[in-house]
Amino acid sequence: MRITVIEHEAEAGLGYLGEWLGLDCDVVRPYVGEEVPGQAADGLIVLGGAAAAWEDERSPWQPATRDLLRRAVAEGTPTLAVCLGAQLLTTACGGTVERGANGLEVGACDVVALPAAASDRLLAGIGTAVAVQYHQDAMTRLPDGAVPLMTGTRYQNQAYRLGESAWAVQFHPEATPEIFARWTEESGLETATELNTQVKAAEGALVATWRPVAEAFADVVRSGGRGV
């Protein structure tokens, strides 16, 4: 079993997911000229990046990525879309992404499970959890048929499922404290040191919460997306 991974930039890689999934990942790096495939392997992960979901001129591979996501949903390919990936999935399937009205959401932030998460194959068992955030755009209208799974204080739509085997998460389950620190180093944020300290302090909770989610996604890939 293999997972196709779309990586939008070198500083936003698989992170924790690379060790947690336990499956071979074929990482596609379109920012160095690699072509986004027309179809994913047994699973699909689309990672985050600095561009907005509508900035195709900045990241000219985004239309092909949206096509790939749309096809994965239509074919029931197990899909995990993270931050920008989640926003691309949203727009690909008819939802709306806009500049967030509440500003930058960054650091170790709480996300809260909604009732539908209790029976979800990835998120069952999670109540309120800490997650790494780094985004200023928001999924303001979800695609038709999407099942909201998690919410937050600053932005409402934090995770949803589309169909039986495609998940979008606004936060970064893959981000290690080291990856997050690289992001803040490049950001110029005045609170970077404080934010880095908070994320590092949350490391144990991050691993305890999101490793089982990654392992559950790998199980979905192994099952071909079928329910169990």
mmCIF file of N, CA and C in Angstrom, residues 67-191:
data_model
loop_
_atom_site.group_PDB
_atom_site.id
_atom_site.type_symbol
_atom_site.label_atom_id
_atom_site.label_comp_id
_atom_site.label_asym_id
_atom_site.label_seq_id
_atom_site.Cartn_x
_atom_site.Cartn_y
_atom_site.Cartn_z
ATOM 1 N N ASP A 67 -7.846 19.173 -8.813
ATOM 2 C CA ASP A 67 -8.382 18.087 -9.649
ATOM 3 C C ASP A 67 -8.109 16.728 -9.008
ATOM 4 N N LEU A 68 -6.908 16.563 -8.470
ATOM 5 C CA LEU A 68 -6.535 15.305 -7.827
ATOM 6 C C LEU A 68 -7.418 15.047 -6.608
ATOM 7 N N LEU A 69 -7.635 16.074 -5.813
ATOM 8 C CA LEU A 69 -8.495 15.943 -4.632
ATOM 9 C C LEU A 69 -9.932 15.613 -5.023
ATOM 10 N N ARG A 70 -10.424 16.298 -6.016
ATOM 11 C CA ARG A 70 -11.805 16.064 -6.470
ATOM 12 C C ARG A 70 -11.970 14.619 -6.944
ATOM 13 N N ARG A 71 -10.994 14.124 -7.672
ATOM 14 C CA ARG A 71 -11.072 12.751 -8.165
ATOM 15 C C ARG A 71 -10.968 11.755 -7.013
ATOM 16 N N ALA A 72 -10.109 12.048 -6.042
ATOM 17 C CA ALA A 72 -9.964 11.147 -4.900
ATOM 18 C C ALA A 72 -11.276 11.021 -4.136
ATOM 19 N N VAL A 73 -11.954 12.141 -3.928
ATOM 20 C CA VAL A 73 -13.246 12.097 -3.242
ATOM 21 C C VAL A 73 -14.253 11.297 -4.063
ATOM 22 N N ALA A 74 -14.302 11.548 -5.359
ATOM 23 C CA ALA A 74 -15.271 10.863 -6.222
ATOM 24 C C ALA A 74 -15.032 9.358 -6.254
ATOM 25 N N GLU A 75 -13.759 8.954 -6.183
ATOM 26 C CA GLU A 75 -13.427 7.538 -6.275
ATOM 27 C C GLU A 75 -13.311 6.858 -4.914
ATOM 28 N N GLY A 76 -13.488 7.619 -3.840
ATOM 29 C CA GLY A 76 -13.406 7.027 -2.508
ATOM 30 C C GLY A 76 -11.997 6.701 -2.061
ATOM 31 N N THR A 77 -11.003 7.367 -2.636
ATOM 32 C CA THR A 77 -9.622 7.164 -2.216
ATOM 33 C C THR A 77 -9.405 7.794 -0.850
ATOM 34 N N PRO A 78 -8.906 7.061 0.144
ATOM 35 C CA PRO A 78 -8.668 7.651 1.460
ATOM 36 C C PRO A 78 -7.776 8.884 1.348
ATOM 37 N N THR A 79 -8.252 9.990 1.897
ATOM 38 C CA THR A 79 -7.614 11.287 1.707
ATOM 39 C C THR A 79 -7.530 12.029 3.028
ATOM 40 N N LEU A 80 -6.372 12.614 3.293
ATOM 41 C CA LEU A 80 -6.182 13.487 4.441
ATOM 42 C C LEU A 80 -5.613 14.800 3.924
ATOM 43 N N ALA A 81 -6.357 15.870 4.096
ATOM 44 C CA ALA A 81 -5.965 17.185 3.591
ATOM 45 C C ALA A 81 -5.713 18.110 4.779
ATOM 46 N N VAL A 82 -4.512 18.719 4.816
ATOM 47 C CA VAL A 82 -4.035 19.455 5.987
ATOM 48 C C VAL A 82 -3.873 20.933 5.655
ATOM 49 N N CYS A 83 -4.493 21.794 6.431
ATOM 50 C CA CYS A 83 -4.371 23.244 6.342
ATOM 51 C C CYS A 83 -4.624 23.738 4.908
ATOM 52 N N LEU A 84 -3.611 24.173 4.168
ATOM 53 C CA LEU A 84 -3.846 24.554 2.774
ATOM 54 C C LEU A 84 -4.472 23.401 2.003
ATOM 55 N N GLY A 85 -4.027 22.175 2.267
ATOM 56 C CA GLY A 85 -4.644 21.019 1.621
ATOM 57 C C GLY A 85 -6.130 20.945 1.903
ATOM 58 N N ALA A 86 -6.523 21.227 3.152
ATOM 59 C CA ALA A 86 -7.939 21.225 3.513
ATOM 60 C C ALA A 86 -8.694 22.316 2.770
ATOM 61 N N GLN A 87 -8.063 23.460 2.627
ATOM 62 C CA GLN A 87 -8.701 24.564 1.917
ATOM 63 C C GLN A 87 -8.836 24.259 0.424
ATOM 64 N N LEU A 88 -7.825 23.604 -0.150
ATOM 65 C CA LEU A 88 -7.926 23.199 -1.555
ATOM 66 C C LEU A 88 -9.013 22.151 -1.751
ATOM 67 N N LEU A 89 -9.128 21.215 -0.811
ATOM 68 C CA LEU A 89 -10.214 20.234 -0.882
ATOM 69 C C LEU A 89 -11.563 20.935 -0.815
ATOM 70 N N THR A 90 -11.671 21.913 0.058
ATOM 71 C CA THR A 90 -12.918 22.657 0.217
ATOM 72 C C THR A 90 -13.323 23.341 -1.078
ATOM 73 N N THR A 91 -12.400 24.073 -1.688
ATOM 74 C CA THR A 91 -12.737 24.785 -2.922
ATOM 75 C C THR A 91 -12.937 23.820 -4.088
ATOM 76 N N ALA A 92 -12.170 22.733 -4.108
ATOM 77 C CA ALA A 92 -12.309 21.753 -5.192
ATOM 78 C C ALA A 92 -13.696 21.139 -5.221
ATOM 79 N N CYS A 93 -14.312 21.025 -4.059
ATOM 80 C CA CYS A 93 -15.594 20.321 -3.950
ATOM 81 C C CYS A 93 -16.766 21.265 -3.711
ATOM 82 N N GLY A 94 -16.567 22.554 -3.987
ATOM 83 C CA GLY A 94 -17.696 23.475 -4.001
ATOM 84 C C GLY A 94 -17.864 24.347 -2.787
ATOM 85 N N GLY A 95 -16.945 24.267 -1.819
ATOM 86 C CA GLY A 95 -17.019 25.130 -0.652
ATOM 87 C C GLY A 95 -16.308 26.446 -0.883
ATOM 88 N N THR A 96 -16.181 27.227 0.192
ATOM 89 C CA THR A 96 -15.606 28.564 0.092
ATOM 90 C C THR A 96 -14.489 28.737 1.111
ATOM 91 N N VAL A 97 -13.383 29.331 0.655
ATOM 92 C CA VAL A 97 -12.267 29.697 1.519
ATOM 93 C C VAL A 97 -12.010 31.179 1.323
ATOM 94 N N GLU A 98 -11.863 31.902 2.453
ATOM 95 C CA GLU A 98 -11.658 33.340 2.402
ATOM 96 C C GLU A 98 -10.585 33.743 3.404
ATOM 97 N N ARG A 99 -10.085 34.980 3.244
ATOM 98 C CA ARG A 99 -9.199 35.513 4.265
ATOM 99 C C ARG A 99 -9.960 35.570 5.576
ATOM 100 N N GLY A 100 -9.373 35.021 6.632
ATOM 101 C CA GLY A 100 -10.081 34.908 7.898
ATOM 102 C C GLY A 100 -10.359 36.255 8.540
ATOM 103 N N ALA A 101 -11.586 36.439 8.994
ATOM 104 C CA ALA A 101 -11.974 37.705 9.606
ATOM 105 C C ALA A 101 -11.360 37.907 10.975
ATOM 106 N N ASN A 102 -10.904 36.832 11.611
ATOM 107 C CA ASN A 102 -10.390 36.918 12.978
ATOM 108 C C ASN A 102 -8.878 36.867 13.061
ATOM 109 N N GLY A 103 -8.218 37.092 11.934
ATOM 110 C CA GLY A 103 -6.771 37.197 11.942
ATOM 111 C C GLY A 103 -6.051 35.865 12.026
ATOM 112 N N LEU A 104 -4.762 35.947 12.261
ATOM 113 C CA LEU A 104 -3.893 34.773 12.280
ATOM 114 C C LEU A 104 -4.204 33.885 13.473
ATOM 115 N N GLU A 105 -4.366 32.588 13.207
ATOM 116 C CA GLU A 105 -4.480 31.593 14.268
ATOM 117 C C GLU A 105 -3.168 30.817 14.278
ATOM 118 N N VAL A 106 -2.434 30.913 15.385
ATOM 119 C CA VAL A 106 -1.087 30.356 15.389
ATOM 120 C C VAL A 106 -0.732 29.859 16.783
ATOM 121 N N GLY A 107 -0.001 28.750 16.834
ATOM 122 C CA GLY A 107 0.475 28.203 18.090
ATOM 123 C C GLY A 107 -0.244 26.943 18.506
ATOM 124 N N ALA A 108 -0.148 26.628 19.782
ATOM 125 C CA ALA A 108 -0.832 25.467 20.347
ATOM 126 C C ALA A 108 -2.221 25.907 20.790
ATOM 127 N N CYS A 109 -3.226 25.507 20.029
ATOM 128 C CA CYS A 109 -4.589 25.987 20.236
ATOM 129 C C CYS A 109 -5.531 24.806 20.458
ATOM 130 N N ASP A 110 -6.593 25.050 21.214
ATOM 131 C CA ASP A 110 -7.578 24.005 21.454
ATOM 132 C C ASP A 110 -8.515 23.835 20.266
ATOM 133 N N VAL A 111 -8.818 22.590 19.947
ATOM 134 C CA VAL A 111 -9.892 22.249 19.012
ATOM 135 C C VAL A 111 -10.841 21.310 19.749
ATOM 136 N N VAL A 112 -12.113 21.389 19.388
ATOM 137 C CA VAL A 112 -13.155 20.686 20.143
ATOM 138 C C VAL A 112 -13.945 19.784 19.209
ATOM 139 N N ALA A 113 -14.090 18.529 19.598
ATOM 140 C CA ALA A 113 -14.837 17.574 18.789
ATOM 141 C C ALA A 113 -16.326 17.908 18.803
ATOM 142 N N LEU A 114 -16.960 17.766 17.664
ATOM 143 C CA LEU A 114 -18.407 17.899 17.526
ATOM 144 C C LEU A 114 -19.042 16.514 17.655
ATOM 145 N N PRO A 115 -20.359 16.436 17.845
ATOM 146 C CA PRO A 115 -20.988 15.127 18.080
ATOM 147 C C PRO A 115 -20.666 14.064 17.034
ATOM 148 N N ALA A 116 -20.584 14.458 15.760
ATOM 149 C CA ALA A 116 -20.334 13.470 14.704
ATOM 150 C C ALA A 116 -18.968 12.819 14.829
ATOM 151 N N ALA A 117 -18.035 13.468 15.534
ATOM 152 C CA ALA A 117 -16.699 12.893 15.682
ATOM 153 C C ALA A 117 -16.710 11.612 16.504
ATOM 154 N N ALA A 118 -17.725 11.444 17.345
ATOM 155 C CA ALA A 118 -17.762 10.274 18.230
ATOM 156 C C ALA A 118 -17.817 8.967 17.466
ATOM 157 N N SER A 119 -18.362 8.984 16.261
ATOM 158 C CA SER A 119 -18.454 7.768 15.458
ATOM 159 C C SER A 119 -17.551 7.819 14.227
ATOM 160 N N ASP A 120 -16.657 8.799 14.179
ATOM 161 C CA ASP A 120 -15.770 8.940 13.031
ATOM 162 C C ASP A 120 -14.595 7.976 13.143
ATOM 163 N N ARG A 121 -14.158 7.439 12.006
ATOM 164 C CA ARG A 121 -13.083 6.444 12.019
ATOM 165 C C ARG A 121 -11.729 7.014 12.418
ATOM 166 N N LEU A 122 -11.530 8.319 12.259
ATOM 167 C CA LEU A 122 -10.264 8.931 12.639
ATOM 168 C C LEU A 122 -10.335 9.617 13.995
ATOM 169 N N LEU A 123 -11.416 10.311 14.276
ATOM 170 C CA LEU A 123 -11.444 11.235 15.400
ATOM 171 C C LEU A 123 -12.238 10.743 16.601
ATOM 172 N N ALA A 124 -12.795 9.548 16.536
ATOM 173 C CA ALA A 124 -13.524 9.011 17.688
ATOM 174 C C ALA A 124 -12.618 8.982 18.916
ATOM 175 N N GLY A 125 -13.175 9.381 20.043
ATOM 176 C CA GLY A 125 -12.417 9.352 21.288
ATOM 177 C C GLY A 125 -11.770 10.668 21.651
ATOM 178 N N ILE A 126 -11.761 11.633 20.734
ATOM 179 C CA ILE A 126 -11.186 12.947 21.019
ATOM 180 C C ILE A 126 -12.288 13.877 21.525
ATOM 181 N N GLY A 127 -12.000 14.596 22.604
ATOM 182 C CA GLY A 127 -12.924 15.608 23.109
ATOM 183 C C GLY A 127 -12.385 16.980 22.773
ATOM 184 N N THR A 128 -11.790 17.639 23.743
ATOM 185 C CA THR A 128 -11.024 18.869 23.506
ATOM 186 C C THR A 128 -9.551 18.500 23.451
ATOM 187 N N ALA A 129 -8.864 18.968 22.423
ATOM 188 C CA ALA A 129 -7.462 18.588 22.228
ATOM 189 C C ALA A 129 -6.662 19.802 21.792
ATOM 190 N N VAL A 130 -5.371 19.749 22.033
ATOM 191 C CA VAL A 130 -4.485 20.799 21.553
ATOM 192 C C VAL A 130 -3.968 20.415 20.175
ATOM 193 N N ALA A 131 -3.854 21.413 19.301
ATOM 194 C CA ALA A 131 -3.359 21.191 17.940
ATOM 195 C C ALA A 131 -2.480 22.363 17.541
ATOM 196 N N VAL A 132 -1.529 22.104 16.674
ATOM 197 C CA VAL A 132 -0.693 23.174 16.129
ATOM 198 C C VAL A 132 -1.463 23.893 15.029
ATOM 199 N N GLN A 133 -1.511 25.210 15.134
ATOM 200 C CA GLN A 133 -2.185 26.035 14.134
ATOM 201 C C GLN A 133 -1.192 27.007 13.507
ATOM 202 N N TYR A 134 -1.405 27.286 12.225
ATOM 203 C CA TYR A 134 -0.680 28.379 11.566
ATOM 204 C C TYR A 134 -1.423 28.711 10.273
ATOM 205 N N HIS A 135 -2.425 29.560 10.372
ATOM 206 C CA HIS A 135 -3.181 29.939 9.165
ATOM 207 C C HIS A 135 -3.878 31.262 9.399
ATOM 208 N N GLN A 136 -4.141 31.945 8.306
ATOM 209 C CA GLN A 136 -4.919 33.180 8.372
ATOM 210 C C GLN A 136 -6.124 33.142 7.433
ATOM 211 N N ASP A 137 -6.262 32.083 6.657
ATOM 212 C CA ASP A 137 -7.436 31.902 5.814
ATOM 213 C C ASP A 137 -8.366 30.897 6.478
ATOM 214 N N ALA A 138 -9.622 30.928 6.091
ATOM 215 C CA ALA A 138 -10.620 30.107 6.773
ATOM 216 C C ALA A 138 -11.555 29.447 5.773
ATOM 217 N N MET A 139 -11.972 28.238 6.121
ATOM 218 C CA MET A 139 -13.010 27.534 5.362
ATOM 219 C C MET A 139 -14.354 28.042 5.871
ATOM 220 N N THR A 140 -14.947 28.973 5.139
ATOM 221 C CA THR A 140 -16.157 29.640 5.632
ATOM 222 C C THR A 140 -17.445 28.941 5.213
ATOM 223 N N ARG A 141 -17.383 28.166 4.154
ATOM 224 C CA ARG A 141 -18.545 27.349 3.760
ATOM 225 C C ARG A 141 -18.027 26.005 3.293
ATOM 226 N N LEU A 142 -18.498 24.944 3.934
ATOM 227 C CA LEU A 142 -18.032 23.604 3.603
ATOM 228 C C LEU A 142 -18.749 23.068 2.373
ATOM 229 N N PRO A 143 -18.157 22.102 1.681
ATOM 230 C CA PRO A 143 -18.829 21.500 0.528
ATOM 231 C C PRO A 143 -20.144 20.844 0.937
ATOM 232 N N ASP A 144 -21.055 20.760 0.006
ATOM 233 C CA ASP A 144 -22.320 20.072 0.264
ATOM 234 C C ASP A 144 -22.040 18.638 0.696
ATOM 235 N N GLY A 145 -22.716 18.207 1.729
ATOM 236 C CA GLY A 145 -22.549 16.848 2.215
ATOM 237 C C GLY A 145 -21.432 16.661 3.218
ATOM 238 N N ALA A 146 -20.642 17.703 3.472
ATOM 239 C CA ALA A 146 -19.553 17.597 4.442
ATOM 240 C C ALA A 146 -20.119 17.421 5.847
ATOM 241 N N VAL A 147 -19.434 16.619 6.644
ATOM 242 C CA VAL A 147 -19.833 16.368 8.032
ATOM 243 C C VAL A 147 -18.840 17.085 8.947
ATOM 244 N N PRO A 148 -19.238 18.184 9.606
ATOM 245 C CA PRO A 148 -18.320 18.876 10.513
ATOM 246 C C PRO A 148 -17.941 17.980 11.689
ATOM 247 N N LEU A 149 -16.650 17.949 12.013
ATOM 248 C CA LEU A 149 -16.151 17.050 13.054
ATOM 249 C C LEU A 149 -15.485 17.764 14.224
ATOM 250 N N MET A 150 -14.868 18.919 13.957
ATOM 251 C CA MET A 150 -14.194 19.656 15.026
ATOM 252 C C MET A 150 -14.381 21.145 14.805
ATOM 253 N N THR A 151 -14.384 21.884 15.909
ATOM 254 C CA THR A 151 -14.532 23.325 15.835
ATOM 255 C C THR A 151 -13.512 23.985 16.748
ATOM 256 N N GLY A 152 -13.480 25.327 16.723
ATOM 257 C CA GLY A 152 -12.549 26.069 17.554
ATOM 258 C C GLY A 152 -13.123 27.420 17.911
ATOM 259 N N THR A 153 -12.401 28.153 18.731
ATOM 260 C CA THR A 153 -12.874 29.458 19.199
ATOM 261 C C THR A 153 -12.688 30.537 18.140
ATOM 262 N N ARG A 154 -11.518 30.574 17.520
ATOM 263 C CA ARG A 154 -11.244 31.644 16.554
ATOM 264 C C ARG A 154 -11.902 31.352 15.206
ATOM 265 N N TYR A 155 -11.844 30.085 14.774
ATOM 266 C CA TYR A 155 -12.453 29.705 13.498
ATOM 267 C C TYR A 155 -13.275 28.441 13.682
ATOM 268 N N GLN A 156 -14.478 28.477 13.136
ATOM 269 C CA GLN A 156 -15.476 27.434 13.387
ATOM 270 C C GLN A 156 -15.110 26.100 12.762
ATOM 271 N N ASN A 157 -14.718 26.110 11.505
ATOM 272 C CA ASN A 157 -14.529 24.854 10.765
ATOM 273 C C ASN A 157 -13.087 24.380 10.883
ATOM 274 N N GLN A 158 -12.858 23.421 11.789
ATOM 275 C CA GLN A 158 -11.520 22.919 12.050
ATOM 276 C C GLN A 158 -11.277 21.531 11.469
ATOM 277 N N ALA A 159 -12.310 20.754 11.276
ATOM 278 C CA ALA A 159 -12.162 19.436 10.655
ATOM 279 C C ALA A 159 -13.516 18.986 10.148
ATOM 280 N N TYR A 160 -13.499 18.301 8.996
ATOM 281 C CA TYR A 160 -14.732 17.710 8.469
ATOM 282 C C TYR A 160 -14.395 16.479 7.647
ATOM 283 N N ARG A 161 -15.404 15.667 7.422
ATOM 284 C CA ARG A 161 -15.288 14.500 6.542
ATOM 285 C C ARG A 161 -16.195 14.711 5.349
ATOM 286 N N LEU A 162 -15.708 14.313 4.187
ATOM 287 C CA LEU A 162 -16.493 14.388 2.958
ATOM 288 C C LEU A 162 -16.555 12.985 2.369
ATOM 289 N N GLY A 163 -17.780 12.460 2.199
ATOM 290 C CA GLY A 163 -17.914 11.072 1.809
ATOM 291 C C GLY A 163 -17.502 10.181 2.969
ATOM 292 N N GLU A 164 -17.088 8.969 2.642
ATOM 293 C CA GLU A 164 -16.731 8.016 3.692
ATOM 294 C C GLU A 164 -15.259 8.038 4.068
ATOM 295 N N SER A 165 -14.403 8.627 3.205
ATOM 296 C CA SER A 165 -12.973 8.439 3.450
ATOM 297 C C SER A 165 -12.105 9.621 3.039
ATOM 298 N N ALA A 166 -12.646 10.830 3.100
ATOM 299 C CA ALA A 166 -11.838 12.028 2.875
ATOM 300 C C ALA A 166 -12.005 12.958 4.075
ATOM 301 N N TRP A 167 -10.876 13.367 4.646
ATOM 302 C CA TRP A 167 -10.885 14.223 5.825
ATOM 303 C C TRP A 167 -10.088 15.486 5.555
ATOM 304 N N ALA A 168 -10.605 16.606 6.038
ATOM 305 C CA ALA A 168 -9.925 17.891 5.978
ATOM 306 C C ALA A 168 -9.703 18.384 7.400
ATOM 307 N N VAL A 169 -8.479 18.792 7.719
ATOM 308 C CA VAL A 169 -8.183 19.379 9.028
ATOM 309 C C VAL A 169 -7.491 20.717 8.816
ATOM 310 N N GLN A 170 -7.999 21.751 9.480
ATOM 311 C CA GLN A 170 -7.412 23.084 9.333
ATOM 312 C C GLN A 170 -6.078 23.193 10.061
ATOM 313 N N PHE A 171 -5.895 22.394 11.092
ATOM 314 C CA PHE A 171 -4.689 22.430 11.914
ATOM 315 C C PHE A 171 -3.616 21.497 11.343
ATOM 316 N N HIS A 172 -2.512 21.354 12.093
ATOM 317 C CA HIS A 172 -1.337 20.635 11.595
ATOM 318 C C HIS A 172 -0.985 19.452 12.491
ATOM 319 N N PRO A 173 -1.616 18.296 12.320
ATOM 320 C CA PRO A 173 -1.234 17.137 13.127
ATOM 321 C C PRO A 173 0.174 16.642 12.829
ATOM 322 N N GLU A 174 0.714 17.032 11.701
ATOM 323 C CA GLU A 174 2.046 16.565 11.293
ATOM 324 C C GLU A 174 3.181 17.402 11.872
ATOM 325 N N ALA A 175 2.879 18.578 12.404
ATOM 326 C CA ALA A 175 3.923 19.541 12.754
ATOM 327 C C ALA A 175 4.607 19.207 14.073
ATOM 328 N N THR A 176 5.891 18.945 14.012
ATOM 329 C CA THR A 176 6.705 18.786 15.216
ATOM 330 C C THR A 176 7.038 20.176 15.764
ATOM 331 N N PRO A 177 7.461 20.265 17.023
ATOM 332 C CA PRO A 177 7.910 21.567 17.529
ATOM 333 C C PRO A 177 9.034 22.170 16.689
ATOM 334 N N GLU A 178 9.900 21.333 16.142
ATOM 335 C CA GLU A 178 11.003 21.835 15.317
ATOM 336 C C GLU A 178 10.492 22.435 14.014
ATOM 337 N N ILE A 179 9.515 21.774 13.390
ATOM 338 C CA ILE A 179 8.922 22.323 12.169
ATOM 339 C C ILE A 179 8.241 23.645 12.471
ATOM 340 N N PHE A 180 7.462 23.685 13.548
ATOM 341 C CA PHE A 180 6.774 24.930 13.909
ATOM 342 C C PHE A 180 7.767 26.057 14.151
ATOM 343 N N ALA A 181 8.879 25.757 14.821
ATOM 344 C CA ALA A 181 9.880 26.784 15.092
ATOM 345 C C ALA A 181 10.491 27.328 13.803
ATOM 346 N N ARG A 182 10.630 26.496 12.801
ATOM 347 C CA ARG A 182 11.131 26.990 11.514
ATOM 348 C C ARG A 182 10.127 27.942 10.875
ATOM 349 N N TRP A 183 8.836 27.625 11.028
ATOM 350 C CA TRP A 183 7.818 28.525 10.483
ATOM 351 C C TRP A 183 7.864 29.888 11.163
ATOM 352 N N THR A 184 7.947 29.894 12.486
ATOM 353 C CA THR A 184 7.941 31.176 13.194
ATOM 354 C C THR A 184 9.239 31.944 12.959
ATOM 355 N N GLU A 185 10.332 31.240 12.760
ATOM 356 C CA GLU A 185 11.600 31.911 12.483
ATOM 357 C C GLU A 185 11.512 32.746 11.217
ATOM 358 N N GLU A 186 10.780 32.231 10.240
ATOM 359 C CA GLU A 186 10.647 32.933 8.960
ATOM 360 C C GLU A 186 9.549 33.993 8.997
ATOM 361 N N SER A 187 8.728 33.997 10.048
ATOM 362 C CA SER A 187 7.521 34.830 10.069
ATOM 363 C C SER A 187 7.752 36.250 10.548
ATOM 364 N N GLY A 188 8.765 36.436 11.406
ATOM 365 C CA GLY A 188 8.965 37.743 12.000
ATOM 366 C C GLY A 188 7.978 38.070 13.114
ATOM 367 N N LEU A 189 7.228 37.083 13.595
ATOM 368 C CA LEU A 189 6.268 37.322 14.664
ATOM 369 C C LEU A 189 6.989 37.737 15.946
ATOM 370 N N GLU A 190 6.495 38.776 16.602
ATOM 371 C CA GLU A 190 7.109 39.239 17.845
ATOM 372 C C GLU A 190 6.982 38.198 18.956
ATOM 373 N N THR A 191 5.933 37.385 18.871
ATOM 374 C CA THR A 191 5.677 36.383 19.917
ATOM 375 C C THR A 191 6.250 35.018 19.579
#
